[in-house]
XYZ file of C-alpha atoms in Angstrom:
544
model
C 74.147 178.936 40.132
C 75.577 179.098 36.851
C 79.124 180.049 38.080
C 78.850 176.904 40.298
C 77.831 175.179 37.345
C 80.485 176.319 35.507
C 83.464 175.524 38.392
C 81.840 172.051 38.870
C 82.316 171.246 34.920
C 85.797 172.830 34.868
C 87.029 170.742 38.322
C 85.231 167.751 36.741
C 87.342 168.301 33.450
C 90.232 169.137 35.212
C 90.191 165.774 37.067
C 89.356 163.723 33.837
C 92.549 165.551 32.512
C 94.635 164.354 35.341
C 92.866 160.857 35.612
C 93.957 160.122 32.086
C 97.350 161.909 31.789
C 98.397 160.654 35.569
C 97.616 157.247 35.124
C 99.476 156.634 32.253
C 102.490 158.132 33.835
C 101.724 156.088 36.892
C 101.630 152.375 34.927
C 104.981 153.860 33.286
C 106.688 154.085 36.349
C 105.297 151.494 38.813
C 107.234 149.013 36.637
C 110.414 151.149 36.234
C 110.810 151.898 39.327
C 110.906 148.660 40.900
C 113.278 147.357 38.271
C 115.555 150.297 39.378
C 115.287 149.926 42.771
C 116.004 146.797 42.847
C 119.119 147.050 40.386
C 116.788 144.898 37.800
C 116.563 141.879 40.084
C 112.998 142.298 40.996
C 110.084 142.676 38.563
C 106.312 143.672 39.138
C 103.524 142.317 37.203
C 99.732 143.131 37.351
C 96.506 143.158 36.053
C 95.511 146.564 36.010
C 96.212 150.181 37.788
C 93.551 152.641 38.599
C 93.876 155.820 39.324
C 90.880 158.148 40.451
C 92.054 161.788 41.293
C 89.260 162.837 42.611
C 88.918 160.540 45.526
C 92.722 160.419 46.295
C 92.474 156.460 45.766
C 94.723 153.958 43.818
C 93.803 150.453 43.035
C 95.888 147.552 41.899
C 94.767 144.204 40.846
C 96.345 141.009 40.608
C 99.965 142.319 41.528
C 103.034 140.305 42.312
C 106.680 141.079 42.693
C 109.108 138.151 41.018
C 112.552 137.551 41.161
C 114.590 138.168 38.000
C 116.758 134.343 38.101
C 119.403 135.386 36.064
C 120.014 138.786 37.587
C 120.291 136.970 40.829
C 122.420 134.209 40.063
C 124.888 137.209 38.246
C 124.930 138.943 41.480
C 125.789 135.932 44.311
C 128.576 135.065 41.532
C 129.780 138.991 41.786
C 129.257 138.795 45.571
C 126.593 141.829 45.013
C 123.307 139.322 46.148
C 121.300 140.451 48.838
C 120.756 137.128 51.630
C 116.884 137.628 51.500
C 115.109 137.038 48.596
C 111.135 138.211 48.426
C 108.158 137.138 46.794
C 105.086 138.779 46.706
C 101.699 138.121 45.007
C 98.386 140.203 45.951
C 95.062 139.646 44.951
C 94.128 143.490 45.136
C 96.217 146.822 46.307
C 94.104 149.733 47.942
C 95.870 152.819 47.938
C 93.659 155.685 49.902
C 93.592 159.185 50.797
C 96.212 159.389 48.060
C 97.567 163.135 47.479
C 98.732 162.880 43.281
C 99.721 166.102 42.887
C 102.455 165.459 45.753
C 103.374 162.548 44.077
C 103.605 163.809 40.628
C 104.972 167.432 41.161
C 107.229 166.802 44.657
C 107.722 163.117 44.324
C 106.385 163.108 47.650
C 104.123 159.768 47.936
C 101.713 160.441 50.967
C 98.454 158.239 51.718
C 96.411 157.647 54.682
C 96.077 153.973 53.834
C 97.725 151.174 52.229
C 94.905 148.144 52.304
C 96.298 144.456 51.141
C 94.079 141.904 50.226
C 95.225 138.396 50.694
C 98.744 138.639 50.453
C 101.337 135.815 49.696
C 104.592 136.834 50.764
C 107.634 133.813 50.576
C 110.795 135.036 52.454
C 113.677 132.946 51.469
C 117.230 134.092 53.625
C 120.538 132.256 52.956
C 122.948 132.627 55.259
C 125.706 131.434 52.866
C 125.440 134.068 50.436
C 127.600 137.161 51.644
C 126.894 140.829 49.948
C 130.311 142.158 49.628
C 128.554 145.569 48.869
C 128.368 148.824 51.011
C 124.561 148.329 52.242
C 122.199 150.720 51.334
C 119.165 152.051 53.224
C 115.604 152.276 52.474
C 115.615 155.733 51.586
C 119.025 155.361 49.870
C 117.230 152.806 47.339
C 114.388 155.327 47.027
C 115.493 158.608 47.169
C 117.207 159.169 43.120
C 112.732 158.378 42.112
C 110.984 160.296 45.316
C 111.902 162.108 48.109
C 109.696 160.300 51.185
C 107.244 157.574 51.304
C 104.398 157.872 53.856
C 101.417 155.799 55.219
C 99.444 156.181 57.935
C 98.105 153.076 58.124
C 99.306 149.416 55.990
C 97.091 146.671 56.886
C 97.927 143.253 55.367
C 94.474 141.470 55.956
C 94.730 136.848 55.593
C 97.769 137.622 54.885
C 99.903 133.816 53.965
C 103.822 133.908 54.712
C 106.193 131.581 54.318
C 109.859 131.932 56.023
C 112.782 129.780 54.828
C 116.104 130.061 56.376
C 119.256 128.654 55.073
C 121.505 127.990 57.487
C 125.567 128.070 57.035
C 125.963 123.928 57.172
C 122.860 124.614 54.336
C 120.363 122.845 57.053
C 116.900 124.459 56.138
C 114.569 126.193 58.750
C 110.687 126.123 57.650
C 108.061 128.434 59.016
C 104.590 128.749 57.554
C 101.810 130.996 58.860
C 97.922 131.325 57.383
C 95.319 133.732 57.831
C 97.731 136.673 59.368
C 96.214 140.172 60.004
C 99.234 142.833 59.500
C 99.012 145.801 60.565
C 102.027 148.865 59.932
C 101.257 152.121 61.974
C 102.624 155.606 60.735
C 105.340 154.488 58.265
C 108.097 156.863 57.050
C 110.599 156.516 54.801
C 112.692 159.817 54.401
C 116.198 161.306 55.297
C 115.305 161.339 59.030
C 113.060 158.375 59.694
C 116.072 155.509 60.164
C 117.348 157.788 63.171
C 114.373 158.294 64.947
C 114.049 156.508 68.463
C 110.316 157.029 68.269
C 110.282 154.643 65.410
C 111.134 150.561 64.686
C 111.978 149.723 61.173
C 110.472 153.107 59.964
C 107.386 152.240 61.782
C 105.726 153.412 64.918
C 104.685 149.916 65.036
C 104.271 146.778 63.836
C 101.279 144.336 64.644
C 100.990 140.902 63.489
C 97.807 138.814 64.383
C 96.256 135.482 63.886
C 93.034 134.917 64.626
C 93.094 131.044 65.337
C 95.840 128.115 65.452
C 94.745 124.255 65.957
C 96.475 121.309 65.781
C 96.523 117.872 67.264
C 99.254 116.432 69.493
C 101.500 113.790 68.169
C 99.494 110.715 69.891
C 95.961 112.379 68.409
C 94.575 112.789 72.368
C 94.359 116.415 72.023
C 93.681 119.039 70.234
C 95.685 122.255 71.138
C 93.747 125.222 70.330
C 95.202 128.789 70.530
C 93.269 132.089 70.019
C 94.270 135.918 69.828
C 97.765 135.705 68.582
C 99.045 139.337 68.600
C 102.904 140.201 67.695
C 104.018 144.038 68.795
C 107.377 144.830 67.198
C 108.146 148.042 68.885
C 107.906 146.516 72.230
C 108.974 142.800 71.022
C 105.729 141.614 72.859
C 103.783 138.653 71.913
C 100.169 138.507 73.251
C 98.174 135.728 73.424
C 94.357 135.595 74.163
C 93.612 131.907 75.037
C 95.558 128.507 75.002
C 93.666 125.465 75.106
C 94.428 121.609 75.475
C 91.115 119.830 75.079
C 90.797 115.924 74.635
C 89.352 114.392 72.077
C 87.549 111.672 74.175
C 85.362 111.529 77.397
C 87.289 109.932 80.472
C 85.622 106.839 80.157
C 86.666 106.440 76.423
C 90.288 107.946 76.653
C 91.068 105.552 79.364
C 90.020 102.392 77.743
C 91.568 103.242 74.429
C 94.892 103.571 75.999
C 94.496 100.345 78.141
C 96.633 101.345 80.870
C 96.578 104.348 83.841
C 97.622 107.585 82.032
C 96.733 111.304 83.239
C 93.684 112.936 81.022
C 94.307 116.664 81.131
C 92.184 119.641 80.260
C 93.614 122.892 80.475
C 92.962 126.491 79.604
C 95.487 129.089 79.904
C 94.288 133.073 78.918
C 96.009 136.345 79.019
C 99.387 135.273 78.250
C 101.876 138.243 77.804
C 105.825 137.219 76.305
C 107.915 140.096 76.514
C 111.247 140.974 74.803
C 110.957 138.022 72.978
C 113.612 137.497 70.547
C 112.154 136.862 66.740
C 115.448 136.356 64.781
C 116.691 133.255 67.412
C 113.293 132.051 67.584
C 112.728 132.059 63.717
C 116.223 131.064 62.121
C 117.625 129.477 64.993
C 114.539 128.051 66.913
C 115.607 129.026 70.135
C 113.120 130.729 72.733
C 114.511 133.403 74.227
C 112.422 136.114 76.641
C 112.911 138.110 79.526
C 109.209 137.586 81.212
C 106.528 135.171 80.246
C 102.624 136.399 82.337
C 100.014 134.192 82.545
C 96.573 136.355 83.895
C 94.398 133.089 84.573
C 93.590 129.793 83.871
C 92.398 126.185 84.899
C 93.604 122.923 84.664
C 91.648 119.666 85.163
C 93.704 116.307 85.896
C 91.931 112.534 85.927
C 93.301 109.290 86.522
C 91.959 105.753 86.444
C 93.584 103.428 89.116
C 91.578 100.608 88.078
C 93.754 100.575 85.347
C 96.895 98.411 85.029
C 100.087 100.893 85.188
C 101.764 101.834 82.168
C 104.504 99.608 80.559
C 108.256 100.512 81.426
C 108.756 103.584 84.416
C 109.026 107.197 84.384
C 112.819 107.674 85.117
C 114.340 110.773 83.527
C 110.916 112.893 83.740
C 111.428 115.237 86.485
C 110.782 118.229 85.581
C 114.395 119.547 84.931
C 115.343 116.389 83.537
C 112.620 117.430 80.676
C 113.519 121.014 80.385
C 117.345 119.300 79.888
C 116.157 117.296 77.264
C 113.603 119.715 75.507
C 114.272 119.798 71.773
C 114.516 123.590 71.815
C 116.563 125.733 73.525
C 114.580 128.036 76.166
C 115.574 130.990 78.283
C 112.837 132.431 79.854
C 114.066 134.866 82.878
C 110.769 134.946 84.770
C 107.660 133.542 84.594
C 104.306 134.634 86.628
C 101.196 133.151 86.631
C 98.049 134.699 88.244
C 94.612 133.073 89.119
C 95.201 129.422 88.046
C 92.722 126.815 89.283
C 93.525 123.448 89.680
C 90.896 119.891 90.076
C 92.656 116.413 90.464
C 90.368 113.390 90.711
C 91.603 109.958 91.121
C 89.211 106.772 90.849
C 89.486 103.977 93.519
C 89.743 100.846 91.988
C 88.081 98.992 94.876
C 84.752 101.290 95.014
C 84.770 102.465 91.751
C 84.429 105.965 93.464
C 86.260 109.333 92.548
C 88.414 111.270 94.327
C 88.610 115.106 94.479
C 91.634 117.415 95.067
C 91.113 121.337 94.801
C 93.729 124.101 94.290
C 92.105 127.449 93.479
C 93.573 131.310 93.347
C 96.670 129.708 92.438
C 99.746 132.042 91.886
C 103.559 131.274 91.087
C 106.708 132.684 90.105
C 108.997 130.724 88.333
C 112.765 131.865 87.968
C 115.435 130.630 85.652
C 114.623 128.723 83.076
C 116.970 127.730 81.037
C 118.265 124.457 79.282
C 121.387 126.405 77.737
C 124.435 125.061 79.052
C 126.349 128.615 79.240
C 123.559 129.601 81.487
C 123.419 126.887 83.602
C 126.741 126.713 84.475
C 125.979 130.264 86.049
C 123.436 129.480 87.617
C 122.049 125.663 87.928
C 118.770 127.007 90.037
C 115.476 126.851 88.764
C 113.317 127.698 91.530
C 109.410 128.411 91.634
C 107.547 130.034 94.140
C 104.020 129.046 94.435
C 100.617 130.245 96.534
C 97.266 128.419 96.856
C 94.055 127.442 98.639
C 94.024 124.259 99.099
C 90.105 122.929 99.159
C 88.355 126.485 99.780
C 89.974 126.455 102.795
C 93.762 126.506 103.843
C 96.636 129.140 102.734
C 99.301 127.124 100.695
C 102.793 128.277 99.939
C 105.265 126.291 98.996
C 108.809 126.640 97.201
C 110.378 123.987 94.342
C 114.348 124.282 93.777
C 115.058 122.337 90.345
C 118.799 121.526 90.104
C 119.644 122.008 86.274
C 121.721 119.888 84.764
C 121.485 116.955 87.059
C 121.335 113.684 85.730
C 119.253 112.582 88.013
C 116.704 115.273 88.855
C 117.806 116.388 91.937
C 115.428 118.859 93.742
C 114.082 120.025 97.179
C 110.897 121.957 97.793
C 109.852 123.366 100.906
C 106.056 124.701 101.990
C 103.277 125.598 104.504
C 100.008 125.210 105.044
C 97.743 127.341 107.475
C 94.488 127.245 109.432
C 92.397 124.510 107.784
C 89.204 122.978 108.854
C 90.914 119.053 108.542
C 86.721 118.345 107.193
C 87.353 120.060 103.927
C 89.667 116.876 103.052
C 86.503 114.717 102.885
C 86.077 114.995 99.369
C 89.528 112.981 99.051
C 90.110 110.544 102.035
C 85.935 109.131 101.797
C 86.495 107.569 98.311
C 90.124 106.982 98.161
C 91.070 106.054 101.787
C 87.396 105.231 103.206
C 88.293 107.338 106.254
C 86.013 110.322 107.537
C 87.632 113.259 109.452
C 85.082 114.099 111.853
C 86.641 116.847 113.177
C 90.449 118.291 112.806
C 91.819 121.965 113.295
C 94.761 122.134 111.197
C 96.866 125.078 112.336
C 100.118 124.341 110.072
C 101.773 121.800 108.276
C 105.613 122.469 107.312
C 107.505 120.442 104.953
C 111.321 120.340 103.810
C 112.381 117.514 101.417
C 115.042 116.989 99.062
C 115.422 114.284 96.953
C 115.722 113.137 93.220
C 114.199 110.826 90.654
C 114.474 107.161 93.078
C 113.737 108.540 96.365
C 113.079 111.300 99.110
C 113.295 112.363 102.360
C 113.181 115.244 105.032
C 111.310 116.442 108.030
C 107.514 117.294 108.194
C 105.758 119.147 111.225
C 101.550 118.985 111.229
C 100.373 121.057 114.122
C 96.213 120.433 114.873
C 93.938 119.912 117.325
C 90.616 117.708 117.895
C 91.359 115.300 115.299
C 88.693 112.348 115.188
C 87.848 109.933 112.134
C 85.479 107.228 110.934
C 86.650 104.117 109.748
C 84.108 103.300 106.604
C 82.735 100.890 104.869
C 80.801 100.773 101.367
C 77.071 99.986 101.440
C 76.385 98.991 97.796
C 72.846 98.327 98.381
C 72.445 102.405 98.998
C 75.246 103.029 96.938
C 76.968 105.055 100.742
C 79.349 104.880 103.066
C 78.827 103.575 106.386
C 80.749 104.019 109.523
C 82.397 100.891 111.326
C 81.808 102.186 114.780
C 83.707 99.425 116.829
C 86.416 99.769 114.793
C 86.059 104.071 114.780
C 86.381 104.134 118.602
C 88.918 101.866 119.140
C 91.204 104.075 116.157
C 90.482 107.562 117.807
C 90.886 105.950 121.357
C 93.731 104.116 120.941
C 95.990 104.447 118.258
C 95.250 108.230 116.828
C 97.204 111.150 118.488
C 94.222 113.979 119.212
C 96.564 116.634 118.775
C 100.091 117.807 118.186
C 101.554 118.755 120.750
C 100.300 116.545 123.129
C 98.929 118.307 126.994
C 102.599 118.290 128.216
C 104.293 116.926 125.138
C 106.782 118.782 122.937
C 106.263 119.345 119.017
C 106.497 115.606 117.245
C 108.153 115.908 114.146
C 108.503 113.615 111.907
C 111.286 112.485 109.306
C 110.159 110.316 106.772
C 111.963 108.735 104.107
C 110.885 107.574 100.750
C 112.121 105.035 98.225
C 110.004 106.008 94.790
C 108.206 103.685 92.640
C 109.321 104.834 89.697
C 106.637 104.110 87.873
C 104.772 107.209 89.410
C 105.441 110.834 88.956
C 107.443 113.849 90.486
C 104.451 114.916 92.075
C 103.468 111.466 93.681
C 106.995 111.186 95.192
C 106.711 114.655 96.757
C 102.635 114.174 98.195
C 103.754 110.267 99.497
C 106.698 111.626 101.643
C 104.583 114.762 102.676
C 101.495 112.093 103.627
C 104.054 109.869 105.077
C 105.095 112.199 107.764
C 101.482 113.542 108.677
C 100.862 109.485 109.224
C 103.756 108.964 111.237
C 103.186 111.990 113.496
C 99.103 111.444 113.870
C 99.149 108.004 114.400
C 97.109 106.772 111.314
C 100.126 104.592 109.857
C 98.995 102.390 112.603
C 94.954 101.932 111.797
């Protein structure tokens, strides 16, 4: 016992030795070495440096790294300026599982964690100012003060950065990001570490995260809401958890505050997956570049007022390749997939006051090309998207859009299917906005192939079905119901509707509508009035 006694006051002294006589060499040279690395154009300031020996831990408060002005103006004159500049404040520097005696007698530094609280780091990169000097590499600037740097882990936690890029016609590019979680996974700086294919940038990894983003849209309708925001260097993939477009006002109240018929959206996207997204284009030259863009599920709700006057002027130039053409940004995204979306329109009739309903669940698509750069679209002017549905719990939808890029005037076709569908599921839409029932109506396929662009449409359209019947309605307010009209019923399904295509006898009708647009109505209404106009023509309803 008194041996132990005796080692345990000896290691004790020992470490209040090294505690005092290391950390005085340490505040020495944290300064100098900066200033040397740097070739005098950086210096670093702080509040205090701690070293404790015994627990293998360094602390740093109140640290930041600023630029030396005159030294930097000296070296853009002598063509010796580096294009980024970097400034750095913390408000406290962990250093942990911190082996000294590596450090002071190897110049070896080696810790298991580098922890950085609240970090403000301003990146400033001028593309005008050209370093005529042979670069040097990281372990070039650091090797004549130590011979490798290692740390297993260097987290950056609400972290604040701030990215300006000069541009070469001196045009500036602003980013600004808050509340960043940074995290740097088995970093090595030595001889060896630049030419290892295991590593990126030194680094097994690099993970940037933001917790949340919100904003409002430009009009103030909606608030855009974005959640799990994970950057993976190595692999140049950007995850997202959640996207979500949420109005600010209930139907009733976004309607009336606009005055006019305008679509009220809610949608939810989650999952999302961008890989091989380029940083560099999308950060100095704001262009979105990416090989594959995954969407794993989502739901979006759609609601129109028709009661509603229509909204001033018309909707030419909105297709949607004639938006893509005009998007601020340039985009080149190779593929993108999209996996259990769900879809709800509703539409209020203005006569009955009555809503609507339109279901697409399970929905799936792949979307191919998409591109506004003019290089690109010159190879290739297809943008096509192949899409999969049920439409109203009920039938198999596929169809397939072919976007023309570059066409002035949104030229497009789209072809689809859709299979083995009780015609009754359609209720929920023709009752309130048609004030027709299907009684009864076997759908066993409906084809479509249209082309057309942004002031009309046309093509051919084959419904196959059996046992169709319908009831003519008619509101009862007093119950607040539909009735049926049964005259007027039985003379439709006698005499002008068509009970089944084909016909006992009869070959296949198919019809070939054509479509002039109102062009005060979208892509989507031009495609679903030539579809319905063809299903009318070959069933007979156009004449009820």
């Amino acid at each position: 016992m008194v041996i132990a006694g005796i080692l345990a006051g000896l290691i004790f002294a020992l470490g209040f030795y090294l505690n005092q006589r290391w950390n005085g060499m340490m505040r020495e040279e944290l300064k100098s070495y900066v200033q040397e690395i740097s070739d005098s154009l950086y210096k670093v300031e702080y509040k205090s440096a701690r070293l404790n020996v015994l627990t293998g831990s360094v602390t740093i408060e109140k640290a930041s790294m600023v630029l030396d002005t005159a030294v930097y103006e000296r070296m853009r004159k002598n063509h010796t300026a580096p294009p980024e500049i970097y400034l750095v404040s913390v408000d406290k520097l962990e250093l942990k599982y911190f082996k000294p005696w590596r450090y002071f007698r190897n110049k070896e530094l080696n810790a298991g964690l580098l922890k950085v609280s609240s970090p403000t780091i301003i990146i400033e990169q001028n593309a005008n100012v050209r370093d005529t000097s042979k670069p040097l590499t990281a372990y070039q600037h650091i090797s004549p003060k130590m011979k490798s740097i290692l740390i297993g882990t260097l987290a950056l936690d609400s972290t604040h950065v701030r990215y300006k890029f000069i541009r070469k016609d001196s045009s500036v590019v602003l980013h600004e990001f808050q509340n960043l979680d940074i995290r740097v996974n088995d970093f090595l700086i030595d001889s060896q570490a630049l030419n290892d294919p295991t590593r990126f940038l030194y680094a097994r990894n690099y993970e940037i995260g933001m917790r949340n983003y919100t904003s409002l849209t430009k009009d103030s309708l909606y608030s855009l809401n974005i959640t799990g925001i994970r950057y993976e260097a190595a692999e140049r993939t950007l995850r997202i958890g959640g996207i979500e477009v949420n109005p600010r006002y209930e139907k009733e109240a976004f309607q009336q505050l606009l005055g006019y018929q305008q679509d009220y959206y809610y949608a939810i996207l989650s999952d999302i997956a961008v890989y091989n997204i380029n940083p560099k284009l999308l950060l100095q030259a704001q262009q979105i570049w990416a090989d594959k863009v995954v969407i794993g599920g989502g739901k979006l709700e759609i609601y129109r007022d028709r009661s509603l006057p229509l909204p001033p002027g018309d909707k030419l130039g909105q297709f949607p390749n004639q938006v893509l053409a005009k998007f601020a940004v340039p985009i080149v995204i190779d593929t993108l997939m999209g996996h259990r979306v769900n879809m709800q329109y509703m539409e209020t009739n203005p006569e009955s006051g009555r809503s609507g309903e339109l279901r697409f669940s399970n929905i799936n698509g792949r979307f191919l090309n998409i591109t506004n750069v003019d290089s690109l679209v010159q190879r290739n002017n297809h943008c096509t998207a192949d899409i999969d549905a049920i439409l109203m719990n009920s039938g198999k939808l596929t169809a397939r859009f072919d976007f023309i890029l570059g066409s002035k005037t949104g030229n497009f076709a789209v072809s689809g299917e859709l299979k083995n569908m009780n015609g009754k599921e359609l209720n929920p839409v023709t009752k309130p906005l048609g004030k027709v029932e299907i009684r009864s109506c076997h759908i066993n396929e409906l084809s479509f192939q249209i082309k057309g662009d942004e002031r009309k449409a046309s093509g051919q359209v084959k419904l196959l079905y059996d046992h169709l019947r319908i009831a003519i309605l008619k509101e009862d307010k007093a119950h607040n119901e539909y009735v049926r009209k049964g005259l007027i019923s039985l003379l439709a399904n006698i005499m002008a509707l068509k009970e089944s295509n084909p016909l006992p006898g009869e070959n296949v009708r198919i019809s070939r509508p054509t479509l002039q647009r109102d062009i005060r109505k979208s892509f989507f209404n031009l495609i679903w009035k030539t579809i319905f106009a063809g299903v009318k023509e070959t069933a007979g309803t156009g004449k009820i």
